[in-house]
C-alpha angles and dihedrals in degrees: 000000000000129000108225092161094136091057099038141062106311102218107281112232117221110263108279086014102122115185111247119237124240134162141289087257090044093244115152112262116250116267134036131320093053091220116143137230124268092290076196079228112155118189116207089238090187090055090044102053085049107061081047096065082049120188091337098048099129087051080060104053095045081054101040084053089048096059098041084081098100079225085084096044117107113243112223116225098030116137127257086263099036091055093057104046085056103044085045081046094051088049082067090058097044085057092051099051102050103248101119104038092075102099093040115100110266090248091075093045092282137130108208090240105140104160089045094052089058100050094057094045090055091057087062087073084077090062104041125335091215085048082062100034093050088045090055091051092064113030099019100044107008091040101037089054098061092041093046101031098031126073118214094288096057080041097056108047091033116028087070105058087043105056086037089054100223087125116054114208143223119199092213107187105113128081137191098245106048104022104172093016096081093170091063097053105130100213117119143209118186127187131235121202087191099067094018087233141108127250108218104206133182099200092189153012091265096047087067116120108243140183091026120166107231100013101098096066115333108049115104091171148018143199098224120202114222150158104267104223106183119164093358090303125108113225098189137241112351141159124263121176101219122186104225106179139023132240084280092052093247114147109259116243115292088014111108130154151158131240113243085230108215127348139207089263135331085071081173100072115076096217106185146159131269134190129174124223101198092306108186120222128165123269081248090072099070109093101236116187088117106019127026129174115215120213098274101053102267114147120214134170136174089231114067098191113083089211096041086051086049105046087039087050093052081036092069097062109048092126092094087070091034087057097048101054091059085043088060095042090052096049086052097060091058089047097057094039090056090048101034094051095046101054085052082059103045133091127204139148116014111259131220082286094053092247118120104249120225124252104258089052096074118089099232089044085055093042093054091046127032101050083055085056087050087057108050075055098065089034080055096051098032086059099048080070105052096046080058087051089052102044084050085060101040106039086056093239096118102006094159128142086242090053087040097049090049089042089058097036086050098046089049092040097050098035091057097050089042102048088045096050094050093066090048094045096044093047095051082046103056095039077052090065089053104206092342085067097050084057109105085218094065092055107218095101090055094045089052097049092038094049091045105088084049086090085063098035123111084001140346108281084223090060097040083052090058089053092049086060103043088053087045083051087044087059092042088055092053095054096042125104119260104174107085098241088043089051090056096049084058099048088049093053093044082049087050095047089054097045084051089048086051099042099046100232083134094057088032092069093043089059088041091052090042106051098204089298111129088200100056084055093054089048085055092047089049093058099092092213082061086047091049104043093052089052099042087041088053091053093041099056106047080046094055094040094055088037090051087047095054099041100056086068082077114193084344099112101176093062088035077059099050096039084055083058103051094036082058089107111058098037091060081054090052096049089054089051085050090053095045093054094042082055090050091048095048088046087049093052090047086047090055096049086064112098101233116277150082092323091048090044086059105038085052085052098057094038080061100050088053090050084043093049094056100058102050088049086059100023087133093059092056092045100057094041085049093237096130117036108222095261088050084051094056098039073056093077100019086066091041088053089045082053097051089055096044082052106047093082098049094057102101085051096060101039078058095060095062082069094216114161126218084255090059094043095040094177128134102222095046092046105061099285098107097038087052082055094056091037090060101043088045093052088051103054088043088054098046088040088053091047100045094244106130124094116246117256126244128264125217122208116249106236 
């Protein structure tokens, strides 16, 4: 990608928004605020923006102009009701319109187009999160299931009535009783030779499927998931297609089910409850691309392996992670715009030349603030990946068990970190806004409570975490020893790495190399294979610690067992150090596709403040282990601190570059209320200065 900053658009600044000077080193200026001087960087926004929106970015933008119609904008203060008659409303106008019909075979008005879709789902986020979430019930879950689970006789009876939304749908995998653990789920469908047809069956209170999207009002039909007994043999978790009401919305004989009631946020969805009394479907109900049931009863499968079916089956549909970790990003964005904008609005406390300084000029509001900016970069780019690694598979252009594999371990990694991240973002930025942020009208506190439940969505963060590390242990145990003499020259060189973590040697030859000079350790800490190193090491090594301690149980697999218990922890730990670093390597790789200039500078600078940023979040971990010397720990956040001023100009560059327009942000105070505000107090005291008009202030006798 070229740089052409100097003959494009230079990075707008929002209206009343001036550019603070630094120097020519980008250290913050003395005095307070801590502003800069004009850094004379000049992002090309248009580039930029461009390598945002990433391969799909034409998906984005017709999204993006789709949701810009206030039809799709959430109303704050509607009821419960009110709120999802209008979200199941607003799916009418997505079908309409086009926008859902883009992963579907072309044959049912689609265009096989799997990573665009998403990347246009995910832009939906920006008009109503229950309006996404509620889209991606029906067309994303609902509909995915039948397309990915199904053959052509399961597309063509029921694709139809899916992408043309007649008939409303329920994704009805989770119970009460097992949430994440879907093996475990207790409903049953049995088949009957007799009648050649499946009896769907709840046992008990806690097999009831429960918080499902559609089930509470809308849904007139559901892929449940349920044990396959066939012959007097389960087969496992499989796919049935089950009508649940009828044209009047009245629940079909032996369906029954409850409505959730109000939740913590996405008040548009109807999220219910379902259970089955020995409800009958055909045998051709059962989607059946990796299990299918004759006439007579006689299971067969193209996967021989009960736990590799089931896996390949869930594996399927991943999208709905994949999904969730653009939507946070997304949500993010807006976020940071909201927040970001309006601290370069607000005055408050007069500064060294008795005018009140604006937010962003003060040291702590940057601090909370613009490292969080330099981390929806690397989840941007970071998903933009991973939408790449989904639309190989799916698309069917590199569907291998490897790509698969690496498909499932990054959609549980990112949306994680994402979905985590949200909640944290939303809610400094939020407190950020002080009392304008606490107004519904200002967003931030919807996006929070709506995005809220995403760290529980499509599995609990907590238990994808623990598949990122056993994949993480899965890979240990490949590249680990297995002849006796080769075993003990890795335990001696696991033994020698922790002698050189206790006795410093490590820290010993940082302070050598540095000499005392606090530059010459933020040179060190610039350098992205130090940055790398420090970040793969830290993953490596808890890796290899929890991978040593269960290996030495042998054959024993009860206290390998226990000792992968007790070990939880810290491999959840690991796999967020995994994620962090995949996120580093996937910003470094964006970095390197920008041509050198103004726009690279910047994007370096904020690949360093992430890194940065890293490190001082788990700056405890690389001191014990001796990885940072004390003065490398410090340089640590004295160069974060140098990044964040050399930052702080280019702001309204950057928040530019999202490309969101006032329709998409749709707050107040980012949107020139609160600039109006200044504006107006401002043109008042110069006019009763100017007039003589103000009191004199009193003056206090020096003691």
């Amino acid at each position: 990608m070229v740089d052409t900053a100097s003959s494009t658009r230079a990075g707008t600044a929002a209206p009343g928004v001036s550019a603070p000077n630094a120097d020519a080193a980008g250290d913050p200026a003395g005095g307070t605020p801590t502003a800069g001087t004009d850094t004379n960087v000049r992002i090309d926004v248009d580039l930029l923006a461009e390598h945002l929106l990433g391969r799909w970015a034409e998906d984005r933008r017709i999204s993006r102009r789709l949701v810009l119609d206030p039809a799709l904008h959430k109303v704050e203060g509607l009821t419960n009701h009110e709120h999802r008659v209008r979200a199941f409303d607003q799916l009418r106008i997505l079908q309409q319109a086009g926008a859902i019909q883009r992963p579907y075979p072309p044959e049912f008005g689609g265009q096989d187009n799997h990573g665009g879709n998403l990347a246009a789902f995910e832009e939906i986020t920006t008009a109503d999160p229950s309006l996404q979430i509620k889209a991606g019930v029906q067309w994303g879950l609902f509909g995915s299931a039948v397309h990915h689970l199904g053959t052509e006789r399961n597309h063509r009876e029921f694709l139809p009535g899916i992408i043309d939304f007649s008939v409303p749908g329920c994704f009805a995998m989770t119970e009460t009783g097992h949430g994440s653990d879907v093996q475990s789920i207790a409903t049953s469908a049995t088949y009957d030779p007799a009648t050649q047809e499946f009896v769907v069956h709840t046992p008990f209170r806690g097999a009831w499927k429960d918080y499902i999207g559609n089930a509470a009002l809308h849904g007139r039909a559901a892929v449940v998931f349920a044990k396959l007994v066939t012959r007097g043999v389960d087969h496992g978790v499989h796919a049935f297609y089950v009508p649940l009401r009828d044209e009047d919305g009245v629940f079909l004989p032996g369906v029954g089910g409850e409505d959730d009631g109000v939740k913590g946020g996405l008040n548009g969805i109807d999220n219910g409850r379902l259970h089955f009394d020995h409800v009958r479907v055909p045998r051709t109900n059962l989607l059946n691309r990796y299990g299918d049931v004759a006439e007579d009863g006689t299971y067969s499968s193209p996967i021989d392996s009960p736990g590799r079916r089931f896996f390949t089956m869930l594996g399927t549909l991943v999208q709905g992670r994949v999904s969730l970790d653009g939507a946070a990003v997304v949500a993010q964005k807006i976020g940071l715009q909201i927040a970001l904008t309006y601290a370069m609005h607000r005055r408050q406390f007069p500064t060294d030349g008795g005018d009140e300084g604006v937010l962003l000029d003060y040291g702590r509001h940057q601090r909370r603030l613009i490292p969080r900016l330099a981390t929806v970069f690397a989840q941007s780019f970071a998903h933009e990946q991973l939408l790449r690694t989904f639309d190989d598979v799916f698309s069917g252009r590199l569907d291998t068990p490897e790509r698969r594999e690496d498909l499932e371990t990054q959609a549980a990694a990112f949306k994680s970190m994402s979905t985590w991240s949200a909640l944290d973002t939303l809610q400094e930025c939020r407190e950020a806004c002080g009392g304008a942020g606490f107004l519904a009208e200002n967003r931030l506190t919807s996006l929070r409570a709506d995005l809220d439940v995403y760290v529980t969505f499509e599995g609990d963060n907590t238990v994808l975490l623990q598949l990122v590390g056993k994949r993480l242990l899965t890979d240990f145990r490949k590249r680990a020893p297995r002849d006796a003499a080769s075993t003990a020259k890795f335990v001696a060189a696991q033994v020698g790495a922790k002698l050189a973590d206790a006795s410093g040697v490590r820290r010993l030859g940082q302070t050598a190399k540095d000499r005392g000079s606090l530059a010459a350790s933020v040179a060190d800490l610039r350098d992205p294979t130090v940055q790398r190193a420090l970040l793969a090491g830290r993953v490596d090594t808890m890796v290899t610690e929890i991978g040593v301690r269960i290996g030495s149980a042998g054959k024993d697999r009860a206290r390998a067992a226990k000792l992968l218990n007790r070990s939880q922890h810290e491999l959840i730990e690991a796999a967020k150090a995994h994620a962090e670093l995949m996120q580093w390597d996937v910003f470094t790789a964006a970095v390197d596709e920008v041509a050198p200039g103004d726009t690279r500078r910047v994007l370096v600078w904020l690949r360093d403040l992430f890194a940065l940023g890293l490190l001082e979040q788990h700056l405890e971990w690389y001191l014990v282990h001796g990885r940072l010397s004390a003065q490398r720990a410090r340089a640590v956040s004295a160069y974060a601190d140098r990044l964040i001023a050399r930052l702080r100009p280019v702001v309204p560059q950057l928040l530019d570059s999202f490309g969101y327009q006032p329709g998409h942000v749709r707050a107040p105070i980012a949107l020139g209320e609160e600039q109006a505000r200044q504006d107006e107090a401002h043109a008042w005291f110069a006019a009763e200065r100017a007039a003589g008009r103000l009191p004199e202030q009193e003056k206090k006798p020096r003691p």
